[in-house]
Coordinates of C-alpha atoms and ligand atoms in Angstrom, one line a residue:
X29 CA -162.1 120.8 -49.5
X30 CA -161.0 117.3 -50.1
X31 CA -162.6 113.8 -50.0
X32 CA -161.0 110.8 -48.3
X33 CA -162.3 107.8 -48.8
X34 CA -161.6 104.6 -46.2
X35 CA -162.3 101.0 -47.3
X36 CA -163.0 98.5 -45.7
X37 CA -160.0 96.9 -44.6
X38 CA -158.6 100.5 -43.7
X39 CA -161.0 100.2 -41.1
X40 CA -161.2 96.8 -40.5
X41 CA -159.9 96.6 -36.6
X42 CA -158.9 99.8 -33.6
X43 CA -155.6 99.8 -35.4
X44 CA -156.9 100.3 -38.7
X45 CA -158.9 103.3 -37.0
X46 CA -156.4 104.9 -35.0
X47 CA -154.0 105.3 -38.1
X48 CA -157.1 106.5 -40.3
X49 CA -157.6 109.3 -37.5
X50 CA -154.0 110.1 -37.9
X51 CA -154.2 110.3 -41.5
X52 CA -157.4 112.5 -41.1
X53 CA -155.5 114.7 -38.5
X54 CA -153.2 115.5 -41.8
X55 CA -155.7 117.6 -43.5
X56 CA -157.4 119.1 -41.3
X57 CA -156.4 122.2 -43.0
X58 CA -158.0 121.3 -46.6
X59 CA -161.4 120.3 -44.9
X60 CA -161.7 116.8 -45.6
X61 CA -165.0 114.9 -45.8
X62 CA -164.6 111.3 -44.7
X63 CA -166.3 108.5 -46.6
X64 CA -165.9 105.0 -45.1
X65 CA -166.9 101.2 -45.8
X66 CA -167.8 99.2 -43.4
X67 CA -165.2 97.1 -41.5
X68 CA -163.9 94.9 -43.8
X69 CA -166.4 91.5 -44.0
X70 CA -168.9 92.9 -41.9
X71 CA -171.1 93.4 -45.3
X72 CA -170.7 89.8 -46.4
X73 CA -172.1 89.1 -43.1
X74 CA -174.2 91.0 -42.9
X75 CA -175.7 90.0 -46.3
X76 CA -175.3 86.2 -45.0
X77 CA -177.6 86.7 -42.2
X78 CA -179.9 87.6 -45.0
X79 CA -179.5 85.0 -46.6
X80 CA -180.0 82.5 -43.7
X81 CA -182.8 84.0 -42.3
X82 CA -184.8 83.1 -46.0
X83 CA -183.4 79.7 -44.9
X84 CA -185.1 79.5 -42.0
X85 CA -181.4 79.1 -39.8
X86 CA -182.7 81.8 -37.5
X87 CA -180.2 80.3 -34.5
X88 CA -177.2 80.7 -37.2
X89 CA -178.7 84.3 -38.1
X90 CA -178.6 85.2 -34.7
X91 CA -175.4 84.3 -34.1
X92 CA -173.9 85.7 -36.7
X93 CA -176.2 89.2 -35.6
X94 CA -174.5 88.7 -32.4
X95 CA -170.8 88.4 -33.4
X96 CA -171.2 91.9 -35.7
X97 CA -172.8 93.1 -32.4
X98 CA -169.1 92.1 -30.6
X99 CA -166.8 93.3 -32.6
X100 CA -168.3 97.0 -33.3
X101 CA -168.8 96.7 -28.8
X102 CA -164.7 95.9 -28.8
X103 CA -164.1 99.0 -31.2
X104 CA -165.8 101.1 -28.6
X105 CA -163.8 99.8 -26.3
X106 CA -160.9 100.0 -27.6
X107 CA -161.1 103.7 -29.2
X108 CA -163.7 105.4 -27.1
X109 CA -162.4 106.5 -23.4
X110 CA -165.0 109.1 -22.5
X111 CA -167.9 107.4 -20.3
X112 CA -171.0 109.4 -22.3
X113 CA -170.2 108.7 -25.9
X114 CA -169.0 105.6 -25.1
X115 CA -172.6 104.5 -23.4
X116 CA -174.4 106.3 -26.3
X117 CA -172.8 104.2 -29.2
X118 CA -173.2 101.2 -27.2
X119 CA -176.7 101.7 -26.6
X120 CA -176.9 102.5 -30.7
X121 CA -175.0 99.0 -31.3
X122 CA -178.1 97.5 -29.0
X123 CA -181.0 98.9 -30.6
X124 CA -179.2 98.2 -34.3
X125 CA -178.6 94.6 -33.2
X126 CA -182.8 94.3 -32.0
X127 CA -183.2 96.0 -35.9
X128 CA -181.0 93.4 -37.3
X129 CA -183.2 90.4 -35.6
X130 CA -186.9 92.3 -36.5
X131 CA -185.5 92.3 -40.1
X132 CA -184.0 89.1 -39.7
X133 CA -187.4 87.6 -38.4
X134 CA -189.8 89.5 -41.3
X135 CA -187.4 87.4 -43.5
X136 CA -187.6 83.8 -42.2
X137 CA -190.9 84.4 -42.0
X138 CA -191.9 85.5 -45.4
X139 CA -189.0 82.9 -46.2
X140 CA -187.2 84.8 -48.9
X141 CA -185.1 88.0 -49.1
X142 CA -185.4 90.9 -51.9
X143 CA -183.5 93.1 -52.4
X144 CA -185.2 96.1 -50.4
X145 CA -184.4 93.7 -47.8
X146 CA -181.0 92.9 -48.4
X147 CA -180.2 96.8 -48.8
X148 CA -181.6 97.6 -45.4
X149 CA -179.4 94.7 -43.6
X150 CA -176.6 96.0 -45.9
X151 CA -176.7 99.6 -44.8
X152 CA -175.9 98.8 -41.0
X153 CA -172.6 97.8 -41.8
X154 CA -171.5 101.8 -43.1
X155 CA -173.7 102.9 -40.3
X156 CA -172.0 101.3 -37.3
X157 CA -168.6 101.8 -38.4
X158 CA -168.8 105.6 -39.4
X159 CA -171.1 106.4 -36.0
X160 CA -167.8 104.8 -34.3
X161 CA -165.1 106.5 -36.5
X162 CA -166.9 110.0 -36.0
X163 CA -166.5 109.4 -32.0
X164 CA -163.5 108.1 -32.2
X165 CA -162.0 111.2 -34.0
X166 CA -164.2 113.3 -31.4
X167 CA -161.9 111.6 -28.5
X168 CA -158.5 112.5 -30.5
X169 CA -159.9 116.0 -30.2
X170 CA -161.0 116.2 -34.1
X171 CA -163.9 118.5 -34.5
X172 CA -166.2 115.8 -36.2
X173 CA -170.0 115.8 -37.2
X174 CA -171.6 112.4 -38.6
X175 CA -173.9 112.6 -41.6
X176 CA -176.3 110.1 -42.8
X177 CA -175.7 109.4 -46.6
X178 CA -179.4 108.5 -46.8
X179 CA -180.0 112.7 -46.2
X180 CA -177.7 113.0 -49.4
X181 CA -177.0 110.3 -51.8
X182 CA -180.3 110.4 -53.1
X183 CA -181.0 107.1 -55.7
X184 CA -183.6 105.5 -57.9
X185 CA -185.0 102.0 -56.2
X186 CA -183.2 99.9 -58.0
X187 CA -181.8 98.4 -54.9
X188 CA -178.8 96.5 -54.4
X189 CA -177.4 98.6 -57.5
X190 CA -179.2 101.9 -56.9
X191 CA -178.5 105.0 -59.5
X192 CA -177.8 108.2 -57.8
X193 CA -180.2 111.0 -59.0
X194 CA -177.7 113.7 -59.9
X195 CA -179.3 116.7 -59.7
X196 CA -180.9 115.8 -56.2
X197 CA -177.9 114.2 -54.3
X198 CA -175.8 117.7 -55.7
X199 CA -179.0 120.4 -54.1
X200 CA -179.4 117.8 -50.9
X201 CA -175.3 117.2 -50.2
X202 CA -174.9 121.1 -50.6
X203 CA -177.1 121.6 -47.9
X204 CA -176.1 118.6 -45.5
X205 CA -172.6 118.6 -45.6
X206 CA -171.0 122.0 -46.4
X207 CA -172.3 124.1 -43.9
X208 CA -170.5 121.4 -41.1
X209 CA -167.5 121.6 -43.4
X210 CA -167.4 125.6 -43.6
X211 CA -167.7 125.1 -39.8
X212 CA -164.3 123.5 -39.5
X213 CA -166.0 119.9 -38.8
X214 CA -164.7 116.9 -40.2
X215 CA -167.4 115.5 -41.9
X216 CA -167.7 111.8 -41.7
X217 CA -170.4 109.6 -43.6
X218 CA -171.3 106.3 -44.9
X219 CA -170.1 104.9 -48.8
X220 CA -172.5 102.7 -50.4
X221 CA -175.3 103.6 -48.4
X222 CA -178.2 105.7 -50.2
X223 CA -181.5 106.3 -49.8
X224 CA -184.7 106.4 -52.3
X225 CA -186.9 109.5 -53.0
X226 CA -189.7 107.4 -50.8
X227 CA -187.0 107.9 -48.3
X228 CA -185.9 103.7 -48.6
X229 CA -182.6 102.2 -48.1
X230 CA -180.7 101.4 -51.2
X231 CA -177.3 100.4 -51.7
X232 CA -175.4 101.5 -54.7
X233 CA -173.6 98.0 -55.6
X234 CA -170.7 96.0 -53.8
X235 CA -167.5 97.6 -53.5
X236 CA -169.6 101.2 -54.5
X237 CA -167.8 103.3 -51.2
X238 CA -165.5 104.9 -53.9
X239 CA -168.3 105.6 -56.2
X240 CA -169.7 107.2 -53.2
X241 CA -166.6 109.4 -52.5
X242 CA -165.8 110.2 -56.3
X243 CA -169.9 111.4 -57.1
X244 CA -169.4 113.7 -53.8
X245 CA -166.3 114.9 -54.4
X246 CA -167.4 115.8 -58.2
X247 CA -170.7 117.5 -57.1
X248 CA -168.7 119.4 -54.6
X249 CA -166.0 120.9 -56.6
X250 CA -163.0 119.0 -54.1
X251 CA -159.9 120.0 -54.8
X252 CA -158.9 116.3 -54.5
X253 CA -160.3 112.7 -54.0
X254 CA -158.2 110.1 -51.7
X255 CA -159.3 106.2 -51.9
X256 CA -157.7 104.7 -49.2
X257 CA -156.8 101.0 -49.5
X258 CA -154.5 98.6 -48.5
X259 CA -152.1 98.2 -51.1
X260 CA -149.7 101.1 -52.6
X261 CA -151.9 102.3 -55.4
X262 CA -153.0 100.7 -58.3
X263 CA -150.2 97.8 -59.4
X264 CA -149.4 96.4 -62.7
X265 CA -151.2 93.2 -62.3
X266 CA -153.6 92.0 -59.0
X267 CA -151.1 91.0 -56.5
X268 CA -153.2 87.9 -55.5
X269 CA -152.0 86.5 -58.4
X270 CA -148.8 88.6 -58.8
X271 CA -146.8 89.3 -56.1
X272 CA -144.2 90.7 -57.5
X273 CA -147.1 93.7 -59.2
X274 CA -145.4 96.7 -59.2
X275 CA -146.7 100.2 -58.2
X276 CA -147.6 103.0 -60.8
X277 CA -147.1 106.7 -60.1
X278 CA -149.4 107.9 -62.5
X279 CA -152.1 107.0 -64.7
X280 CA -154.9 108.8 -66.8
X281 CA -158.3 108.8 -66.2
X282 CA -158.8 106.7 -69.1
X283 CA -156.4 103.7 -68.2
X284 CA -157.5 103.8 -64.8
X285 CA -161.3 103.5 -65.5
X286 CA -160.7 100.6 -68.4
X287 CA -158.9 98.8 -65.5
X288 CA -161.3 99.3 -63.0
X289 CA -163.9 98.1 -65.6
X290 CA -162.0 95.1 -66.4
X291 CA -162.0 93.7 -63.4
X292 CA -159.5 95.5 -61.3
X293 CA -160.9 95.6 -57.4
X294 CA -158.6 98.2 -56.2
X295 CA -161.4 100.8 -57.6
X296 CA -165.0 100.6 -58.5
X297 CA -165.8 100.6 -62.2
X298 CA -167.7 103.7 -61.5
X299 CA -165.5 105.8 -59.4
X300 CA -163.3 107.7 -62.2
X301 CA -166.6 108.9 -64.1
X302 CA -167.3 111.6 -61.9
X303 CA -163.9 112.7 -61.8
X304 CA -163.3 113.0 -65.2
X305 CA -166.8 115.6 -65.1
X306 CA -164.6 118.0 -62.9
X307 CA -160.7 117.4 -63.8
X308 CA -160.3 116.3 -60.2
X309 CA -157.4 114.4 -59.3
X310 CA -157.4 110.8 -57.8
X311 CA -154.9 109.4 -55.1
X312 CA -154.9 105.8 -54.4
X313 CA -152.7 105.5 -51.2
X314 CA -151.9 102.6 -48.6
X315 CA -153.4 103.5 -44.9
X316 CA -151.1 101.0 -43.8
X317 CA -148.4 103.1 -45.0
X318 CA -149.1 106.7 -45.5
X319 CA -146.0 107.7 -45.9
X320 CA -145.8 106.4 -49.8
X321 CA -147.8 108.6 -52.2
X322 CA -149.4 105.7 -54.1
X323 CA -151.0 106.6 -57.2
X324 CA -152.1 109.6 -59.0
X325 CA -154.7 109.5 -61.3
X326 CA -155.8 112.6 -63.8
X327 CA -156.6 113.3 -67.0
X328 CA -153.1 113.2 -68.1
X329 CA -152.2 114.9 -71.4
X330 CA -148.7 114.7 -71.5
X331 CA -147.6 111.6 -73.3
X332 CA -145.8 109.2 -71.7
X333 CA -143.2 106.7 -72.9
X334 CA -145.2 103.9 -71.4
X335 CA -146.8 101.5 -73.2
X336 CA -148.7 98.8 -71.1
X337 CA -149.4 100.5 -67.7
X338 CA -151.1 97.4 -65.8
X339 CA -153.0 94.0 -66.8
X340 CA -156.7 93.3 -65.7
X341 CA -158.6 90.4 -65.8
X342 CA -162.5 89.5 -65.4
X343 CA -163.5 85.6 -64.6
X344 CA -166.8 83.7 -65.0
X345 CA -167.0 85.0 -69.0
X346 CA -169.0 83.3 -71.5
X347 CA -168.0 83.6 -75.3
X348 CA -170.6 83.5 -77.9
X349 CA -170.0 82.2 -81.0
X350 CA -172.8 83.5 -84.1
X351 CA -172.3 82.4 -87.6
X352 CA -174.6 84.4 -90.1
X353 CA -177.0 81.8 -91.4
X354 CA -178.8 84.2 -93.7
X355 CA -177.8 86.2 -96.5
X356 CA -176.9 88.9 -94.2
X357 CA -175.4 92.0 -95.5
X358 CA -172.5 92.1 -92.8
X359 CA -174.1 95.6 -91.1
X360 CA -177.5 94.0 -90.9
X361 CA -176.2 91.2 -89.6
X362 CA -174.3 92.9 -86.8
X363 CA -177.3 95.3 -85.9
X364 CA -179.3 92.2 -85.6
X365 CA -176.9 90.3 -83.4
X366 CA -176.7 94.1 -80.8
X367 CA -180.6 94.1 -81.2
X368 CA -180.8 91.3 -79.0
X369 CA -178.4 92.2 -76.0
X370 CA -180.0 95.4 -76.6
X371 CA -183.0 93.6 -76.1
X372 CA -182.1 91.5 -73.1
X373 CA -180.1 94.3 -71.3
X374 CA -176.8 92.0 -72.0
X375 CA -173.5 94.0 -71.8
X376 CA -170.4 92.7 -74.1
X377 CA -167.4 93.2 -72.9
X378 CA -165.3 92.2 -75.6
X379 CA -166.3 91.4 -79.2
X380 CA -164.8 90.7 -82.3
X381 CA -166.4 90.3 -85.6
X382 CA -165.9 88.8 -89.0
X383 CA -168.4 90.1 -92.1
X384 CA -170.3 86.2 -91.7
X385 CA -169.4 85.8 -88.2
X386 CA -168.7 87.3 -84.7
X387 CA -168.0 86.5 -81.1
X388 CA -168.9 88.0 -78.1
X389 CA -168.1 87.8 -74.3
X390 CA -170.9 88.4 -71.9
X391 CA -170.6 87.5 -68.2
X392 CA -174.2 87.7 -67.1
X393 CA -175.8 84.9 -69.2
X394 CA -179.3 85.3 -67.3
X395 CA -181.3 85.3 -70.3
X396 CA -178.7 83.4 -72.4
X397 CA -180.9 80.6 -73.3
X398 CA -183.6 83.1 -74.7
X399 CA -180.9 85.0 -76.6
X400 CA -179.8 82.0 -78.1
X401 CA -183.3 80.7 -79.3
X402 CA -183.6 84.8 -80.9
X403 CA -180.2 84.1 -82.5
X404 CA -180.9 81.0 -84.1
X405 CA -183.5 82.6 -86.3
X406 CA -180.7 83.8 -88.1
X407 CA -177.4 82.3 -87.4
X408 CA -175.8 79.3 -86.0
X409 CA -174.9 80.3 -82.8
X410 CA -172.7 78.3 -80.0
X411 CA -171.5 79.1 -76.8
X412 CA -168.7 78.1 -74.0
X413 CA -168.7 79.2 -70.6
X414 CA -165.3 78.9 -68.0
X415 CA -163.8 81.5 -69.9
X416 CA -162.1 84.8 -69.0
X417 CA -160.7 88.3 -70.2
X418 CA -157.6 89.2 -70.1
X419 CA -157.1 93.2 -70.9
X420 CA -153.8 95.2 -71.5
X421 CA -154.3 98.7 -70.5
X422 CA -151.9 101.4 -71.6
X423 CA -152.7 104.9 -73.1
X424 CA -150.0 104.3 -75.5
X425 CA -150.6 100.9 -76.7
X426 CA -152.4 102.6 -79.9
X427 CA -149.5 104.0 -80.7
X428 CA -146.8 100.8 -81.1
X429 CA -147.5 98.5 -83.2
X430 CA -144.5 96.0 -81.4
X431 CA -146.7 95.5 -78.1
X432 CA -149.0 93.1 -79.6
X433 CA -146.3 91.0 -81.1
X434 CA -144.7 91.1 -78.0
X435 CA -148.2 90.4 -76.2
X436 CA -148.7 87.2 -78.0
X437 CA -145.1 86.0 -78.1
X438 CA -144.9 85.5 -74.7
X439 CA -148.4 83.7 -74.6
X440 CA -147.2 81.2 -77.6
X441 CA -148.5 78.5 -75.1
X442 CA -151.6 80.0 -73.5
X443 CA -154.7 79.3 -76.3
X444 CA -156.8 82.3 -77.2
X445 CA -160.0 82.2 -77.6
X446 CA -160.6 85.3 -78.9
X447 CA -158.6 88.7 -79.4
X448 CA -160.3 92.1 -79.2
X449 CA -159.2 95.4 -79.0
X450 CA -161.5 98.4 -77.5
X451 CA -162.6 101.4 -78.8
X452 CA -161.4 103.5 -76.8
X453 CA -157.6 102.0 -78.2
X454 CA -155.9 102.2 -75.2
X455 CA -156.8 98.5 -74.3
X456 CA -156.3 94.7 -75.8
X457 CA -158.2 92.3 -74.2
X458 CA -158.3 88.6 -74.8
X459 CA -160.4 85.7 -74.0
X460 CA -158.5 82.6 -72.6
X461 CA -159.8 79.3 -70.5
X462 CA -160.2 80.1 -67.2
X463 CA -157.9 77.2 -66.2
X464 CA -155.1 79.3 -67.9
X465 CA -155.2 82.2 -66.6
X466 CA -153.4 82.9 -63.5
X467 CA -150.6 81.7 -66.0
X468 CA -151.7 83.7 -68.9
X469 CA -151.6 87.1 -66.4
X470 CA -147.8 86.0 -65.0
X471 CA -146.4 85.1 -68.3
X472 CA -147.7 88.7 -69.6
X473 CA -146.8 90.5 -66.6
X474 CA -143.2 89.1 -66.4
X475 CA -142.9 89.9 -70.6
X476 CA -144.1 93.9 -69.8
X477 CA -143.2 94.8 -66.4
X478 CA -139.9 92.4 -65.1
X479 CA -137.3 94.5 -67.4
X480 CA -139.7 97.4 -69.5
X481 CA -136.5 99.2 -70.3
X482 CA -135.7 96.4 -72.6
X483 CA -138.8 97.2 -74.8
X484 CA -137.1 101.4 -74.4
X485 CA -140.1 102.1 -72.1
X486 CA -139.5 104.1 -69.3
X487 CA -138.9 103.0 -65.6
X488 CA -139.9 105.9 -64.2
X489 CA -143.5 105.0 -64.6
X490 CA -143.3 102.3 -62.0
X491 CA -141.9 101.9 -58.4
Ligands
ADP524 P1 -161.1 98.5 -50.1 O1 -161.8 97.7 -49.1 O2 -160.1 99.4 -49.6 O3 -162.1 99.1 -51.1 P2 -160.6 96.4 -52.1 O4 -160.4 95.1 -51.6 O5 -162.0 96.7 -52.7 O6 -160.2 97.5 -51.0 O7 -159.5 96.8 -53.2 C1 -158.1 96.6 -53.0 C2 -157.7 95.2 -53.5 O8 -157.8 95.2 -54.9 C3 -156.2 95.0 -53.2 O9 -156.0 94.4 -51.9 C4 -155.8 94.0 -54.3 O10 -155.8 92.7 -53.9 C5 -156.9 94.1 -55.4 N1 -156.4 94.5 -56.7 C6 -156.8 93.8 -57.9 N2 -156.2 94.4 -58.9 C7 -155.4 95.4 -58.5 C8 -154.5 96.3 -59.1 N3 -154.3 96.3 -60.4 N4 -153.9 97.2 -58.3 C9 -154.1 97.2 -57.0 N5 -154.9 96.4 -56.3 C10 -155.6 95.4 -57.1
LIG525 N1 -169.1 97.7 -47.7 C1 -169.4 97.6 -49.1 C2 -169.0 96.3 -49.7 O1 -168.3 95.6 -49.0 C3 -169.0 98.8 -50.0 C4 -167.5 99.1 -50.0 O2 -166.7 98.5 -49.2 O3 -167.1 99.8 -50.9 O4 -169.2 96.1 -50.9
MG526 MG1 -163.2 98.5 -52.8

């Protein structure tokens, strides 16, 4: 059994859909089960009618409501020939467009949206494009069954970024989805969608679809887990920014979940966890061109020649400056410093410390001003926002001393806030002003990736 996962923009139109059913039609013989986003935007508006229905802009809510209504019709159109289905999903498109006003309406009148709420508006978006992708693999003669995530992916309520309940969503997905699998179905379902023991909607967090596909694929033993995107694999740098971002063949669990966790859209931060559990490979792959093999991700042992794989980056950072003010010993001092994110749930993502002093970057500064007022019981503590991390990741970077010369060189006019390399070693990340750095991430990528023979490192690598 394998899992394929389809984001959003793999589905985003009939196109999209007719070369994901092709895809599908591939491995039929290794039993896939489907996981797909919804359409590509369809969640942001779907969460916009949330939001302007708290507004009060019912007419612009309805709208909106009506336009997601339209383009899930077209798609019936367009892939659905047979008369029946085609009536039945259009009939389903009606009553989840009357749903989508009701909720629309208990919002506007209540005149705000929680997140309960803005799960269960969320959760249509999975729901109308997988009930449309089942049919449509029906009509290219694909022996498919639909299953609701909410029967499996089983989560606390802590909605909008819901935990799956391990134990639960493994007993419940055994029993939903296997049997149709065994039965030579494709199986298709909904990413990001979940449901609460209570039996409430709950989304797992944006972009969560791979998380989806990965904890399933894990619980179930696959032999394999596909994301599905729409660029080659994962690239040395964010294309947005660097066109010129070259593909890599292969990368290890560990460099491909410290780029995801720095910032690196192309998978969720999550999605690598629960395929490290099992030792079950991950393809990233193009829909829009299958024929490439993308990216293979595993726990590769064998070491590599490469040095710096790719370069991620996270925005919106905050750097926090605390200057011991007491007479500290420097471990006190640090556990008191961690005692307060610990307190206020705060996560660092990069830190570095002197025995007096050390700096942090948080980017949710939610309870920064009460962090700040603990902090200045015992040190002098200052802070800039507009900042952002830059990360190297690269399994081998531990192991050559040259990179960060090399790293910092080419950067001789970018200023650096703040230099930090993780624990896990196979990162350095750096803090730079946001204004600098789409600049900072070209001048690095053009030092490691343009020529990486002429540091000896191997080509082969890299596409
Ligand atoms: P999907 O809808 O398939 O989940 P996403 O938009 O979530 O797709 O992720 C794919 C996007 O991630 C790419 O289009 C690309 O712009 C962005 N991206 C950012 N960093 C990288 C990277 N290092 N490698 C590949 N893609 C990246
Ligand atoms: N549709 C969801 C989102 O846009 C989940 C996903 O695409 O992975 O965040
Ligand atoms: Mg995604």
């Amino acid at each position: 059994m394998i899992v394929m996962k389809f984001g959003g923009t793999s589905v985003e139109n009939s196109d999209a859909i007719r070369r994901l059913i092709e895809i599908v039609g591939t491995e039929i013989p290794r039993k896939p089960i489907v996981f797909v986003s919804a359409c590509a935007g369809v969640t942001n508006q779907l969460l916009k009618i949330a939001g302007l229905s708290a507004e009060g802009k019912k007419d612009e809510a309805n709208d909106l409501i009506s336009s997601v209504r339209a383009k899930h019709e077209k798609l019936v159109e367009e892939l659905v020939s047979s008369e029946l289905p085609r009536n039945y999903l259009k009939g389903k498109i009606s009553v989840y467009a009357h749903e989508l006003k009701n909720l629309s309406q208990a919002i506007s009148v209540l005149g705000e949206v929680t997140n309960r709420s803005r799960d269960a508006i969320a959760s249509y978006g999975e729901r109308l494009s997988s009930m449309i992708i089942a049919q449509a693999l029906e009509d290219s003669a694909v022996k498919s069954a639909l299953v609701d995530a909410r029967e499996f992916m089983i989560t606390n309520d802590n909605y909008t970024k819901a935990a799956p309940v391990f134990p639960v969503v493994e007993e419940k997905a055994k029993k939903t989805l296997l049997p149709a699998v065994l039965n030579g179905y494709v199986v298709v379902t909904q990413g990001f969608i979940g449901s609460s023991e209570k039996g409430i909607t709950t989304t797992i967090g944006r972009g969560g679809s791979d998380y989806s596909a990965a904890i399933i694929g894990s619980l179930l033993n696959a032999e394999e887990i596909q994301i599905w995107t729409d660029v080659d694999g994962v690239l040395t740098a964010d294309p947005s920014i660097v066109p010129e971002a070259r593909r890599i063949k292969k990368m290890s669990f560990n460099e491909a979940s410290e780029l995801a966790y720095f910032g690196a859209r192309v998978l969720h931060p999550m999605t690598i966890l629960p395929a490290i559990e099992k030792n079950i490979p991950v393809y990233v792959r193009n829909s829009r061109n299958p024929a490439y093999h993308g990216t293979l991700i595993t726990k590769g042992e064998d070491a590599e020649e490469c040095v710096a794989k790719s370069i991620a980056y996270k925005e919106r950072i905050t750097l926090l400056n605390l200057v011991s003010s007491r007479m500290f010993l420097a471990h006190d001092f640090l556990e008191a410093v961690f005692a307060v994110f610990n307190k206020y749930k705060t996560i660092a993502h990069a830190v570095a410390t002197s025995e007096v002093s050390v700096s942090v970057a948080i980017d949710d500064t939610t309870s920064l001003e009460e962090m700040k007022k603990e902090f200045s019981e015992f040190a002098e503590v200052s802070d800039s926002s507009g900042k952002a991390i830059v990360c190297v990741v690269g399994d081998n970077i531990r192991h050559s001393p040259g990179i960060v010369g090399k790293i910092f060189s080419a950067l001789d006019e970018i200023r650096i806030n703040m230099i930090s390399q993780g624990a896990s070693e196979i990162n350095l990340g750096f803090v730079v002003d946001e204004a600098d750095l789409e600049r900072a991430v070209r001048l690095l990528h053009t030092e490691l990736f343009s020529n990486p023979r002429s540091h000896g490192l191997s080509e082969e690598i890299f596409d």
